[in-house]
Amino acid sequence: MEYKDLTENQKIPVLGLGTWGIGSGTGADYSQDEKHVDAIIYAFHKGITHIDTAEIYSAGRSEELVGEAIKKFDREKLLITTKVSPQHLEHDQILSSAENSLKRLKTDYIDLYLIHWPNLAADMKKVMAAFDKLIKEKLIRFVGVSNFSVDQFRQAQQHTSNKIVTNQVHYNLLHREPEQELLDFCQEEKVILTAYSPLAEGKLVGGKFPVLDKIATKYGKTPVQVALRWLIEKPQVIAIPKSSSRDHIDEIFGTLDRNLEKEDEELLDKSF
C-alpha cells in the first residue's frame, strides 16, 4: 500500500474502501450481509485499511457491517471514516450522532469524523465546538468535511483550532470540478482531498473511452486501475472506490504497482 500524510504524525492509504450502498441504498437490507462483511474483511487483508461510511448509508446498516468486520482486526491499524448528516448539525445532534455511530461501529473512537454536506442554516461556530468536544473526549481523532467549497472550508476552519484534515468530494476523470479551485487549495494547505465516486459509478470500467482503454493496454492494466492511478498520483489526493466483491478489490489493489508516465497523465487530462 502507498500512503500520504494526513497529518504530521498520521499516514492515510491512497486507496480506501467506500461503502455507499452496502447494506442496500437508503434503507437497511440484511440479505447481503455476509457478502458485504466478507468484502470488507478481504479489503483489510489486502492492505486497504481505510474504510469510509456514514450514518445515512443504508439507515445506519453500513456502519453496523463495518463494525462487524473491524472486530476481527487490531483497531489501531485501521482508519475508520464516518459522517454526520447535514440535518443533524445542531450542537447536541452532532454529539448524539457520533454516539450512535460509535455504537453501530462497535468501537471506542472514530478516526475521521466528517460533516457530510454543508448546511447553510447551521451555526458553524457551534458545529465546530461540538467537534472540538468530541476530540477533547477522544471520541474522534480528526475532523473533516465533505462536499465543501473552499469558502465553506475556510469558514469551518476559522471556528476551530483543530486542523480540518480532509475534504471528501466527487472527483474522477469525468467530473473535474475540484480542479477549478479546490484541488489547488488542498495542495497548498496540505489538506487531503478524498475522491468519492472515483470510477464515475461504473462509467470508467472500460470499453467506453478508447483513450483510457489504450493506456490501460500499454501498462497491462485495466481501465479501472488507470482511472484510479490518475487520481492518486496527484498530490494530496486519495480515492475511496466502492466494492462489495473480492475480484473488484483485487482489481483496485492492482492499481498500486505502476506509475503513469507524464505523457499519459497529460493525455488523460486533456481527453476527458
CSV table of N, CA and C in Angstrom, one decimal, residues 82-84 112-116 143-146:
chain,number,residue,atom,x,y,z
A,82,THR,N,-16.5,8.1,9.2
A,82,THR,CA,-17.9,8.2,9.1
A,82,THR,C,-18.3,9.7,9.1
A,83,LYS,N,-19.6,9.9,8.8
A,83,LYS,CA,-20.1,11.3,8.6
A,83,LYS,C,-21.4,11.5,9.3
A,84,VAL,N,-21.5,12.8,9.8
A,84,VAL,CA,-22.8,13.2,10.4
A,84,VAL,C,-23.5,13.9,9.3
A,112,LEU,N,-11.8,9.5,11.6
A,112,LEU,CA,-12.1,10.7,10.8
A,112,LEU,C,-13.6,10.9,10.9
A,113,TYR,N,-14.1,12.0,11.5
A,113,TYR,CA,-15.5,12.3,11.5
A,113,TYR,C,-15.8,13.5,10.7
A,114,LEU,N,-16.6,13.4,9.7
A,114,LEU,CA,-16.8,14.4,8.7
A,114,LEU,C,-18.2,15.0,8.7
A,115,ILE,N,-18.4,16.2,8.4
A,115,ILE,CA,-19.7,16.8,8.0
A,115,ILE,C,-20.0,16.4,6.6
A,116,HIS,N,-21.1,15.7,6.4
A,116,HIS,CA,-21.4,15.0,5.1
A,116,HIS,C,-21.6,16.0,4.0
A,143,VAL,N,-10.9,15.8,12.4
A,143,VAL,CA,-12.1,16.5,11.8
A,143,VAL,C,-12.0,16.6,10.3
A,144,GLY,N,-13.1,16.3,9.6
A,144,GLY,CA,-13.1,16.5,8.1
A,144,GLY,C,-14.4,17.0,7.7
A,145,VAL,N,-14.5,17.4,6.4
A,145,VAL,CA,-15.7,17.8,5.8
A,145,VAL,C,-15.9,17.1,4.5
A,146,SER,N,-17.1,17.2,3.9
A,146,SER,CA,-17.4,16.6,2.6
A,146,SER,C,-18.3,17.5,1.8
